[in-house]
mmCIF file of C-alpha atoms in Angstrom:
data_model
loop_
_atom_site.group_PDB
_atom_site.id
_atom_site.type_symbol
_atom_site.label_atom_id
_atom_site.label_comp_id
_atom_site.label_asym_id
_atom_site.label_seq_id
_atom_site.Cartn_x
_atom_site.Cartn_y
_atom_site.Cartn_z
ATOM 1 C CA UNK A 174 -143.282 -23.689 21.393
ATOM 2 C CA UNK A 175 -141.208 -20.608 20.970
ATOM 3 C CA UNK A 176 -139.754 -19.896 17.580
ATOM 4 C CA UNK A 177 -135.992 -19.668 17.430
ATOM 5 C CA UNK A 178 -134.551 -16.872 15.278
ATOM 6 C CA UNK A 179 -132.700 -18.181 12.267
ATOM 7 C CA UNK A 180 -128.945 -17.790 12.216
ATOM 8 C CA UNK A 181 -127.090 -17.886 8.939
ATOM 9 C CA UNK A 182 -124.839 -20.851 8.331
ATOM 10 C CA UNK A 183 -121.420 -20.669 6.786
ATOM 11 C CA UNK A 184 -121.095 -20.034 3.083
ATOM 12 C CA UNK A 185 -120.027 -22.931 0.889
ATOM 13 C CA UNK A 186 -118.295 -22.031 -2.360
ATOM 14 C CA UNK A 187 -118.139 -24.842 -4.889
ATOM 15 C CA UNK A 188 -115.868 -25.226 -7.888
ATOM 16 C CA UNK A 189 -118.939 -26.104 -9.994
ATOM 17 C CA UNK A 190 -119.499 -23.775 -12.948
ATOM 18 C CA UNK A 191 -123.263 -23.148 -13.021
ATOM 19 C CA UNK A 192 -123.333 -22.528 -16.781
ATOM 20 C CA UNK A 193 -121.434 -25.745 -17.555
ATOM 21 C CA UNK A 194 -123.616 -27.692 -15.121
ATOM 22 C CA UNK A 195 -126.799 -26.324 -16.702
ATOM 23 C CA UNK A 196 -125.559 -26.972 -20.233
ATOM 24 C CA UNK A 197 -124.681 -30.591 -19.418
ATOM 25 C CA UNK A 198 -128.111 -31.150 -17.858
ATOM 26 C CA UNK A 199 -129.749 -29.851 -21.021
ATOM 27 C CA UNK A 200 -127.596 -32.047 -23.268
ATOM 28 C CA UNK A 201 -128.424 -35.167 -21.227
ATOM 29 C CA UNK A 202 -132.134 -34.425 -20.902
ATOM 30 C CA UNK A 203 -134.262 -37.505 -21.492
ATOM 31 C CA UNK A 204 -131.399 -39.891 -20.732
ATOM 32 C CA UNK A 205 -130.396 -41.893 -17.678
ATOM 33 C CA UNK A 206 -126.882 -40.512 -17.662
ATOM 34 C CA UNK A 207 -123.986 -38.823 -15.897
ATOM 35 C CA UNK A 208 -121.283 -36.361 -16.856
ATOM 36 C CA UNK A 209 -118.248 -35.007 -15.005
ATOM 37 C CA UNK A 210 -116.104 -32.098 -16.181
ATOM 38 C CA UNK A 211 -112.766 -31.427 -14.502
ATOM 39 C CA UNK A 212 -110.023 -28.841 -14.803
ATOM 40 C CA UNK A 213 -106.913 -30.825 -15.734
ATOM 41 C CA UNK A 214 -104.510 -28.306 -14.179
ATOM 42 C CA UNK A 215 -105.938 -27.834 -10.691
ATOM 43 C CA UNK A 216 -108.547 -30.605 -10.330
ATOM 44 C CA UNK A 217 -111.546 -28.283 -10.002
ATOM 45 C CA UNK A 218 -114.803 -30.109 -10.697
ATOM 46 C CA UNK A 219 -116.730 -27.868 -13.087
ATOM 47 C CA UNK A 220 -119.747 -30.155 -13.534
ATOM 48 C CA UNK A 221 -121.162 -33.148 -11.663
ATOM 49 C CA UNK A 222 -124.319 -34.074 -13.506
ATOM 50 C CA UNK A 223 -126.749 -36.940 -12.979
ATOM 51 C CA UNK A 224 -129.953 -37.179 -14.998
ATOM 52 C CA UNK A 225 -132.832 -37.246 -14.639
ATOM 53 C CA UNK A 226 -132.921 -34.965 -11.618
ATOM 54 C CA UNK A 227 -135.688 -34.332 -9.112
ATOM 55 C CA UNK A 228 -137.052 -31.358 -7.183
ATOM 56 C CA UNK A 229 -135.545 -31.461 -3.662
ATOM 57 C CA UNK A 230 -138.185 -28.993 -2.445
ATOM 58 C CA UNK A 231 -140.659 -31.875 -2.526
ATOM 59 C CA UNK A 232 -138.848 -33.354 0.491
ATOM 60 C CA UNK A 233 -138.760 -30.192 2.629
ATOM 61 C CA UNK A 234 -142.149 -30.569 4.286
ATOM 62 C CA UNK A 235 -142.477 -34.301 3.705
ATOM 63 C CA UNK A 236 -143.089 -36.006 0.393
ATOM 64 C CA UNK A 237 -146.181 -38.145 -0.138
ATOM 65 C CA UNK A 238 -145.759 -41.894 -0.406
ATOM 66 C CA UNK A 239 -147.187 -41.813 -3.926
ATOM 67 C CA UNK A 240 -144.699 -39.206 -5.121
ATOM 68 C CA UNK A 241 -141.803 -40.951 -3.392
ATOM 69 C CA UNK A 242 -142.719 -44.294 -4.962
ATOM 70 C CA UNK A 243 -142.865 -42.647 -8.376
ATOM 71 C CA UNK A 244 -139.275 -41.398 -7.926
ATOM 72 C CA UNK A 245 -137.985 -44.542 -6.236
ATOM 73 C CA UNK A 246 -139.448 -46.943 -8.805
ATOM 74 C CA UNK A 247 -138.465 -44.908 -11.870
ATOM 75 C CA UNK A 248 -136.153 -47.111 -13.981
ATOM 76 C CA UNK A 249 -133.970 -44.038 -14.702
ATOM 77 C CA UNK A 250 -133.224 -43.795 -10.921
ATOM 78 C CA UNK A 251 -133.479 -40.013 -10.386
ATOM 79 C CA UNK A 252 -132.702 -40.309 -6.638
ATOM 80 C CA UNK A 253 -129.333 -41.933 -7.374
ATOM 81 C CA UNK A 254 -126.339 -39.690 -8.060
ATOM 82 C CA UNK A 255 -124.830 -41.557 -10.987
ATOM 83 C CA UNK A 256 -121.828 -39.228 -11.329
ATOM 84 C CA UNK A 257 -120.551 -40.104 -7.832
ATOM 85 C CA UNK A 258 -122.272 -43.356 -6.886
ATOM 86 C CA UNK A 259 -122.845 -45.080 -10.213
ATOM 87 C CA UNK A 260 -120.379 -47.825 -11.086
ATOM 88 C CA UNK A 261 -119.859 -49.182 -14.576
ATOM 89 C CA UNK A 262 -117.271 -51.271 -16.375
ATOM 90 C CA UNK A 263 -114.977 -48.627 -17.919
ATOM 91 C CA UNK A 264 -114.947 -50.714 -21.105
ATOM 92 C CA UNK A 265 -112.613 -49.481 -23.829
ATOM 93 C CA UNK A 266 -111.966 -46.134 -22.124
ATOM 94 C CA UNK A 267 -109.528 -48.152 -19.969
ATOM 95 C CA UNK A 268 -107.457 -49.266 -22.965
ATOM 96 C CA UNK A 269 -105.371 -46.075 -22.895
ATOM 97 C CA UNK A 270 -104.132 -46.977 -19.406
ATOM 98 C CA UNK A 271 -103.353 -50.553 -20.474
ATOM 99 C CA UNK A 272 -101.509 -49.319 -23.566
ATOM 100 C CA UNK A 273 -99.352 -47.029 -21.438
ATOM 101 C CA UNK A 274 -98.681 -49.837 -18.937
ATOM 102 C CA UNK A 275 -97.535 -52.103 -21.788
ATOM 103 C CA UNK A 276 -95.134 -49.457 -23.112
ATOM 104 C CA UNK A 277 -93.796 -48.781 -19.618
ATOM 105 C CA UNK A 278 -93.232 -52.489 -18.969
ATOM 106 C CA UNK A 279 -91.365 -52.810 -22.268
ATOM 107 C CA UNK A 280 -93.474 -55.788 -23.321
ATOM 108 C CA UNK A 281 -94.547 -54.259 -26.634
ATOM 109 C CA UNK A 282 -92.949 -51.909 -29.152
ATOM 110 C CA UNK A 283 -95.063 -49.089 -30.623
ATOM 111 C CA UNK A 284 -94.460 -50.458 -34.128
ATOM 112 C CA UNK A 285 -95.139 -54.108 -33.260
ATOM 113 C CA UNK A 286 -98.228 -55.461 -34.993
ATOM 114 C CA UNK A 287 -100.720 -58.174 -34.104
ATOM 115 C CA UNK A 288 -103.205 -59.675 -36.528
ATOM 116 C CA UNK A 289 -106.847 -59.301 -35.538
ATOM 117 C CA UNK A 290 -109.098 -61.784 -37.352
ATOM 118 C CA UNK A 291 -112.064 -60.979 -35.137
ATOM 119 C CA UNK A 292 -111.297 -63.337 -32.265
ATOM 120 C CA UNK A 293 -108.525 -65.072 -30.352
ATOM 121 C CA UNK A 294 -108.398 -68.532 -28.800
ATOM 122 C CA UNK A 295 -107.308 -68.714 -25.175
ATOM 123 C CA UNK A 296 -107.659 -71.853 -23.094
ATOM 124 C CA UNK A 297 -110.849 -73.602 -24.082
ATOM 125 C CA UNK A 298 -112.767 -70.558 -25.259
ATOM 126 C CA UNK A 299 -112.810 -67.855 -27.907
ATOM 127 C CA UNK A 300 -112.504 -64.161 -27.050
ATOM 128 C CA UNK A 301 -114.141 -61.951 -29.652
ATOM 129 C CA UNK A 302 -113.281 -58.505 -30.940
ATOM 130 C CA UNK A 303 -116.138 -56.015 -31.163
ATOM 131 C CA UNK A 304 -115.510 -55.918 -34.932
ATOM 132 C CA UNK A 305 -116.395 -59.464 -35.906
ATOM 133 C CA UNK A 306 -114.554 -59.328 -39.247
ATOM 134 C CA UNK A 307 -111.391 -58.170 -37.456
ATOM 135 C CA UNK A 308 -109.086 -55.176 -37.818
ATOM 136 C CA UNK A 309 -106.241 -56.841 -39.708
ATOM 137 C CA UNK A 310 -102.679 -56.043 -38.659
ATOM 138 C CA UNK A 311 -102.613 -53.331 -36.005
ATOM 139 C CA UNK A 312 -99.971 -51.640 -33.873
ATOM 140 C CA UNK A 313 -100.540 -49.828 -30.570
ATOM 141 C CA UNK A 314 -101.698 -46.568 -32.160
ATOM 142 C CA UNK A 315 -104.081 -48.412 -34.494
ATOM 143 C CA UNK A 316 -105.427 -50.484 -31.620
ATOM 144 C CA UNK A 317 -106.290 -47.468 -29.466
ATOM 145 C CA UNK A 318 -107.725 -45.546 -32.437
ATOM 146 C CA UNK A 319 -109.948 -48.402 -33.645
ATOM 147 C CA UNK A 320 -110.402 -49.931 -30.168
ATOM 148 C CA UNK A 321 -109.219 -53.375 -31.309
ATOM 149 C CA UNK A 322 -109.975 -55.891 -28.542
ATOM 150 C CA UNK A 323 -107.716 -58.636 -29.929
ATOM 151 C CA UNK A 324 -104.646 -56.399 -29.657
ATOM 152 C CA UNK A 325 -105.365 -55.839 -25.968
ATOM 153 C CA UNK A 326 -106.027 -59.549 -25.390
ATOM 154 C CA UNK A 327 -102.539 -60.185 -26.776
ATOM 155 C CA UNK A 328 -100.715 -57.627 -24.637
ATOM 156 C CA UNK A 329 -102.763 -58.606 -21.556
ATOM 157 C CA UNK A 330 -101.136 -62.037 -21.670
ATOM 158 C CA UNK A 331 -97.711 -60.409 -21.607
ATOM 159 C CA UNK A 332 -98.571 -57.802 -18.970
ATOM 160 C CA UNK A 333 -100.411 -59.983 -16.457
ATOM 161 C CA UNK A 334 -103.191 -58.898 -14.110
ATOM 162 C CA UNK A 335 -100.928 -57.481 -11.379
ATOM 163 C CA UNK A 336 -99.364 -54.870 -13.664
ATOM 164 C CA UNK A 337 -102.756 -54.019 -15.163
ATOM 165 C CA UNK A 338 -104.230 -53.514 -11.678
ATOM 166 C CA UNK A 339 -101.262 -51.417 -10.551
ATOM 167 C CA UNK A 340 -101.659 -49.141 -13.571
ATOM 168 C CA UNK A 341 -105.393 -48.748 -12.891
ATOM 169 C CA UNK A 342 -104.736 -47.634 -9.315
ATOM 170 C CA UNK A 343 -102.064 -45.172 -10.470
ATOM 171 C CA UNK A 344 -104.725 -43.464 -12.568
ATOM 172 C CA UNK A 345 -107.207 -43.128 -9.699
ATOM 173 C CA UNK A 346 -109.313 -46.263 -10.076
ATOM 174 C CA UNK A 347 -110.194 -48.591 -7.215
ATOM 175 C CA UNK A 348 -110.399 -45.926 -4.478
ATOM 176 C CA UNK A 349 -112.957 -43.233 -3.690
ATOM 177 C CA UNK A 350 -111.703 -39.740 -4.595
ATOM 178 C CA UNK A 351 -111.789 -37.521 -1.496
ATOM 179 C CA UNK A 352 -113.972 -34.578 -2.503
ATOM 180 C CA UNK A 353 -115.578 -33.959 0.897
ATOM 181 C CA UNK A 354 -118.785 -35.897 0.222
ATOM 182 C CA UNK A 355 -119.955 -39.212 1.616
ATOM 183 C CA UNK A 356 -121.146 -42.093 -0.519
ATOM 184 C CA UNK A 357 -118.591 -41.629 -3.306
ATOM 185 C CA UNK A 358 -118.031 -44.985 -5.023
ATOM 186 C CA UNK A 359 -114.617 -46.601 -4.865
ATOM 187 C CA UNK A 360 -115.316 -49.007 -7.706
ATOM 188 C CA UNK A 361 -113.378 -52.254 -8.154
ATOM 189 C CA UNK A 362 -109.914 -52.940 -9.531
ATOM 190 C CA UNK A 363 -109.782 -56.747 -9.506
ATOM 191 C CA UNK A 364 -106.695 -58.888 -8.981
ATOM 192 C CA UNK A 365 -106.085 -62.446 -7.691
ATOM 193 C CA UNK A 366 -106.149 -61.369 -4.026
ATOM 194 C CA UNK A 367 -109.438 -59.517 -4.500
ATOM 195 C CA UNK A 368 -111.124 -62.473 -6.206
ATOM 196 C CA UNK A 369 -109.895 -64.888 -3.533
ATOM 197 C CA UNK A 370 -111.277 -62.676 -0.759
ATOM 198 C CA UNK A 371 -114.608 -62.058 -2.524
ATOM 199 C CA UNK A 372 -115.327 -65.467 -4.037
ATOM 200 C CA UNK A 373 -112.810 -67.858 -2.526
ATOM 201 C CA UNK A 374 -111.662 -68.711 -6.048
ATOM 202 C CA UNK A 375 -108.369 -68.515 -7.906
ATOM 203 C CA UNK A 376 -107.867 -66.012 -10.704
ATOM 204 C CA UNK A 377 -108.427 -67.398 -14.210
ATOM 205 C CA UNK A 378 -106.197 -66.374 -17.098
ATOM 206 C CA UNK A 379 -109.140 -65.399 -19.266
ATOM 207 C CA UNK A 380 -110.153 -62.834 -16.654
ATOM 208 C CA UNK A 381 -106.916 -60.974 -17.340
ATOM 209 C CA UNK A 382 -107.930 -60.636 -20.985
ATOM 210 C CA UNK A 383 -111.354 -59.157 -20.275
ATOM 211 C CA UNK A 384 -109.967 -56.866 -17.555
ATOM 212 C CA UNK A 385 -107.582 -55.397 -20.150
ATOM 213 C CA UNK A 386 -110.573 -54.211 -22.190
ATOM 214 C CA UNK A 387 -112.298 -52.766 -19.115
ATOM 215 C CA UNK A 388 -114.872 -55.523 -18.652
ATOM 216 C CA UNK A 389 -115.330 -58.372 -16.181
ATOM 217 C CA UNK A 390 -115.145 -57.496 -12.498
ATOM 218 C CA UNK A 391 -113.775 -53.974 -13.032
ATOM 219 C CA UNK A 392 -116.086 -51.113 -12.033
ATOM 220 C CA UNK A 393 -115.544 -47.349 -12.131
ATOM 221 C CA UNK A 394 -117.607 -44.236 -11.482
ATOM 222 C CA UNK A 395 -117.922 -41.332 -13.928
ATOM 223 C CA UNK A 396 -115.909 -39.252 -11.433
ATOM 224 C CA UNK A 397 -113.096 -41.823 -11.537
ATOM 225 C CA UNK A 398 -113.223 -41.907 -15.350
ATOM 226 C CA UNK A 399 -112.812 -38.132 -15.442
ATOM 227 C CA UNK A 400 -109.897 -38.374 -12.994
ATOM 228 C CA UNK A 401 -108.255 -41.120 -15.089
ATOM 229 C CA UNK A 402 -108.609 -38.900 -18.155
ATOM 230 C CA UNK A 403 -107.231 -35.822 -16.404
ATOM 231 C CA UNK A 404 -104.148 -37.789 -15.364
ATOM 232 C CA UNK A 405 -103.662 -39.147 -18.883
ATOM 233 C CA UNK A 406 -103.956 -35.582 -20.194
ATOM 234 C CA UNK A 407 -101.696 -33.862 -17.667
ATOM 235 C CA UNK A 408 -99.183 -36.592 -16.864
ATOM 236 C CA UNK A 409 -99.623 -35.674 -13.192
ATOM 237 C CA UNK A 410 -101.366 -37.244 -10.194
ATOM 238 C CA UNK A 411 -103.868 -34.371 -10.043
ATOM 239 C CA UNK A 412 -106.763 -34.865 -7.589
ATOM 240 C CA UNK A 413 -110.350 -33.585 -7.880
ATOM 241 C CA UNK A 414 -111.548 -30.627 -5.801
ATOM 242 C CA UNK A 415 -115.170 -29.608 -5.098
ATOM 243 C CA UNK A 416 -114.808 -26.840 -2.463
ATOM 244 C CA UNK A 417 -112.913 -23.657 -3.166
ATOM 245 C CA UNK A 418 -111.495 -23.505 0.365
ATOM 246 C CA UNK A 419 -109.836 -26.909 -0.123
ATOM 247 C CA UNK A 420 -106.142 -26.858 -1.019
ATOM 248 C CA UNK A 421 -105.374 -27.466 -4.671
ATOM 249 C CA UNK A 422 -103.594 -30.784 -5.278
ATOM 250 C CA UNK A 423 -101.913 -30.643 -8.671
ATOM 251 C CA UNK A 424 -100.095 -33.856 -7.789
ATOM 252 C CA UNK A 425 -96.662 -34.895 -8.924
ATOM 253 C CA UNK A 426 -95.493 -36.100 -12.335
ATOM 254 C CA UNK A 427 -96.630 -39.646 -13.026
ATOM 255 C CA UNK A 428 -93.787 -42.136 -12.874
ATOM 256 C CA UNK A 429 -93.955 -42.782 -16.607
ATOM 257 C CA UNK A 430 -91.704 -42.023 -19.564
ATOM 258 C CA UNK A 431 -93.033 -38.792 -21.171
ATOM 259 C CA UNK A 432 -92.322 -40.310 -24.599
ATOM 260 C CA UNK A 433 -94.613 -43.258 -23.843
ATOM 261 C CA UNK A 434 -97.343 -40.956 -22.540
ATOM 262 C CA UNK A 435 -97.048 -38.850 -25.702
ATOM 263 C CA UNK A 436 -97.573 -41.970 -27.849
ATOM 264 C CA UNK A 437 -100.819 -42.777 -26.034
ATOM 265 C CA UNK A 438 -101.989 -39.142 -26.167
ATOM 266 C CA UNK A 439 -101.370 -39.092 -29.925
ATOM 267 C CA UNK A 440 -103.481 -42.248 -30.318
ATOM 268 C CA UNK A 441 -106.302 -40.671 -28.273
ATOM 269 C CA UNK A 442 -106.263 -37.650 -30.572
ATOM 270 C CA UNK A 443 -106.526 -40.028 -33.552
ATOM 271 C CA UNK A 444 -109.689 -41.572 -32.047
ATOM 272 C CA UNK A 445 -111.476 -38.273 -32.663
ATOM 273 C CA UNK A 446 -109.732 -36.699 -35.633
ATOM 274 C CA UNK A 447 -108.685 -39.491 -37.991
ATOM 275 C CA UNK A 448 -110.783 -41.755 -40.242
ATOM 276 C CA UNK A 449 -111.176 -45.122 -38.541
ATOM 277 C CA UNK A 450 -111.176 -43.547 -35.070
ATOM 278 C CA UNK A 451 -114.159 -44.821 -33.096
ATOM 279 C CA UNK A 452 -115.609 -41.351 -32.555
ATOM 280 C CA UNK A 453 -114.464 -39.752 -35.818
ATOM 281 C CA UNK A 454 -117.666 -40.425 -37.743
ATOM 282 C CA UNK A 455 -120.109 -39.409 -34.997
ATOM 283 C CA UNK A 456 -118.087 -36.561 -33.489
ATOM 284 C CA UNK A 457 -115.082 -35.572 -35.571
ATOM 285 C CA UNK A 458 -113.925 -32.915 -33.124
ATOM 286 C CA UNK A 459 -115.229 -29.995 -31.109
ATOM 287 C CA UNK A 460 -116.224 -27.837 -34.032
ATOM 288 C CA UNK A 461 -113.982 -25.059 -32.710
ATOM 289 C CA UNK A 462 -111.410 -23.884 -35.278
ATOM 290 C CA UNK A 463 -107.849 -24.554 -34.166
ATOM 291 C CA UNK A 464 -108.849 -26.631 -31.109
ATOM 292 C CA UNK A 465 -108.472 -30.401 -31.286
ATOM 293 C CA UNK A 466 -109.567 -32.903 -28.675
ATOM 294 C CA UNK A 467 -108.440 -36.376 -27.631
ATOM 295 C CA UNK A 468 -110.855 -39.047 -26.482
ATOM 296 C CA UNK A 469 -111.831 -42.681 -26.109
ATOM 297 C CA UNK A 470 -115.158 -44.394 -26.577
ATOM 298 C CA UNK A 471 -116.396 -47.317 -24.528
ATOM 299 C CA UNK A 472 -119.310 -49.748 -24.678
ATOM 300 C CA UNK A 473 -120.044 -51.715 -21.511
ATOM 301 C CA UNK A 474 -121.994 -54.883 -22.202
ATOM 302 C CA UNK A 475 -125.063 -55.358 -20.034
ATOM 303 C CA UNK A 476 -126.575 -58.390 -21.757
ATOM 304 C CA UNK A 477 -125.297 -60.841 -24.342
ATOM 305 C CA UNK A 478 -127.698 -61.645 -27.182
ATOM 306 C CA UNK A 479 -127.930 -65.450 -27.270
ATOM 307 C CA UNK A 480 -127.727 -67.663 -30.342
ATOM 308 C CA UNK A 481 -131.404 -68.491 -29.893
ATOM 309 C CA UNK A 482 -132.324 -64.795 -29.803
ATOM 310 C CA UNK A 483 -130.280 -64.095 -32.929
ATOM 311 C CA UNK A 484 -132.056 -66.918 -34.723
ATOM 312 C CA UNK A 485 -135.366 -65.448 -33.559
ATOM 313 C CA UNK A 486 -134.469 -62.125 -35.174
ATOM 314 C CA UNK A 487 -132.979 -60.110 -32.292
ATOM 315 C CA UNK A 488 -129.656 -58.902 -33.701
ATOM 316 C CA UNK A 489 -129.121 -55.334 -32.543
ATOM 317 C CA UNK A 490 -129.158 -53.377 -29.285
ATOM 318 C CA UNK A 491 -132.191 -51.385 -30.427
ATOM 319 C CA UNK A 492 -134.246 -54.593 -30.543
ATOM 320 C CA UNK A 493 -133.576 -55.353 -26.861
ATOM 321 C CA UNK A 494 -135.591 -53.930 -23.948
ATOM 322 C CA UNK A 495 -134.031 -50.646 -22.736
ATOM 323 C CA UNK A 496 -132.734 -52.107 -19.461
ATOM 324 C CA UNK A 497 -130.744 -54.797 -21.346
ATOM 325 C CA UNK A 498 -128.952 -52.451 -23.768
ATOM 326 C CA UNK A 499 -125.243 -51.623 -23.418
ATOM 327 C CA UNK A 500 -124.005 -48.567 -21.537
ATOM 328 C CA UNK A 501 -122.305 -45.983 -23.755
ATOM 329 C CA UNK A 502 -119.363 -43.937 -22.477
ATOM 330 C CA UNK A 503 -116.908 -41.373 -23.710
ATOM 331 C CA UNK A 504 -113.906 -39.748 -22.041
ATOM 332 C CA UNK A 505 -112.036 -36.834 -23.570
ATOM 333 C CA UNK A 506 -109.813 -33.837 -22.964
ATOM 334 C CA UNK A 507 -109.050 -30.639 -24.828
ATOM 335 C CA UNK A 508 -107.157 -28.923 -26.228
ATOM 336 C CA UNK A 509 -105.286 -32.040 -27.307
ATOM 337 C CA UNK A 510 -101.912 -30.248 -27.490
ATOM 338 C CA UNK A 511 -102.243 -28.297 -24.226
ATOM 339 C CA UNK A 512 -104.867 -30.081 -22.112
ATOM 340 C CA UNK A 513 -107.051 -27.976 -19.829
ATOM 341 C CA UNK A 514 -110.397 -29.746 -19.452
ATOM 342 C CA UNK A 515 -111.300 -33.421 -19.081
ATOM 343 C CA UNK A 516 -114.815 -34.846 -19.409
ATOM 344 C CA UNK A 517 -116.377 -38.242 -18.767
ATOM 345 C CA UNK A 518 -119.902 -39.087 -19.935
ATOM 346 C CA UNK A 519 -121.929 -42.255 -19.335
ATOM 347 C CA UNK A 520 -125.321 -42.887 -20.943
ATOM 348 C CA UNK A 521 -126.988 -45.866 -19.296
ATOM 349 C CA UNK A 522 -128.344 -48.391 -21.804
ATOM 350 C CA UNK A 523 -127.592 -45.941 -24.590
ATOM 351 C CA UNK A 524 -125.800 -48.423 -26.824
ATOM 352 C CA UNK A 525 -122.304 -47.817 -28.167
ATOM 353 C CA UNK A 526 -120.152 -45.052 -26.743
ATOM 354 C CA UNK A 527 -119.557 -43.381 -30.093
ATOM 355 C CA UNK A 528 -123.281 -43.065 -30.736
ATOM 356 C CA UNK A 529 -124.698 -42.509 -27.261
ATOM 357 C CA UNK A 530 -122.085 -40.630 -25.276
ATOM 358 C CA UNK A 531 -119.587 -38.912 -27.588
ATOM 359 C CA UNK A 532 -122.138 -36.582 -29.130
#
């Protein structure tokens, strides 16, 4: 065989910032996790991180079966790009979109209060709030800041699943962002038509309630969560970009009342900077003088501790096997008053979003 002289391929220039990418990898070391950082103004993807990683050089000349099995059977799934292919219930990070949809539909006033006693009865079952003792009387700002589930159960009944699903799609959920790579997850935005086609069953009213808090059938990727956050921050239909030779798509203004968007943005700032905000205690801000951030925590339930397990002494996430613990997530943007960067972080089986992901 004659050797063929090598010819250089074309250069590929990515929008990824190597320093940001490296920093995120270091911060997530030891976790099964993903992080996406995005420029709110032009959509540039500054970091696409999935941990743990692996050495691709091992595949160049052919990896041994033993080494491949070690990677393939690792419960942290290093061969799986979680940032692009991982799908998770968005959990409470989705509440900002639902809050905005409720304001836009005119079905709730910003000052209107609901009483959260820790649960709500709907049909023949009880839907619980994450805070079992309840949040008391809360308005929209309080509900986003403290992540009150009962408030969102209440407005979900007024909104209905079709308007919730439409709002989700407007913010980039339910379709695969076109960044020039294959295998990017599209996630799931459920509605009655989707459930009928997938399961041959009618939509149940209770499913609207759990969709409104980002649980149930709904699935999103970290990339989609970052896109959702960038659109909440900018008020535009900005799209993500990975290659520098791709045209920049800053999008068009979202078809929402700027006053309503400002109300939701103010509540997201309160999540981080005000006592009672779900990430105030663990995070409390960026630690940069004069720069505030806005954010939202989320905790996606993986396994429900049964009554029998509670009676046997299993009461907290830390007492469960790792693979059964909740996923923690956090979405944010900064500066809060002039948004430039949006970030989404998911820590698989890390427990609550405020503890596992916000830090």
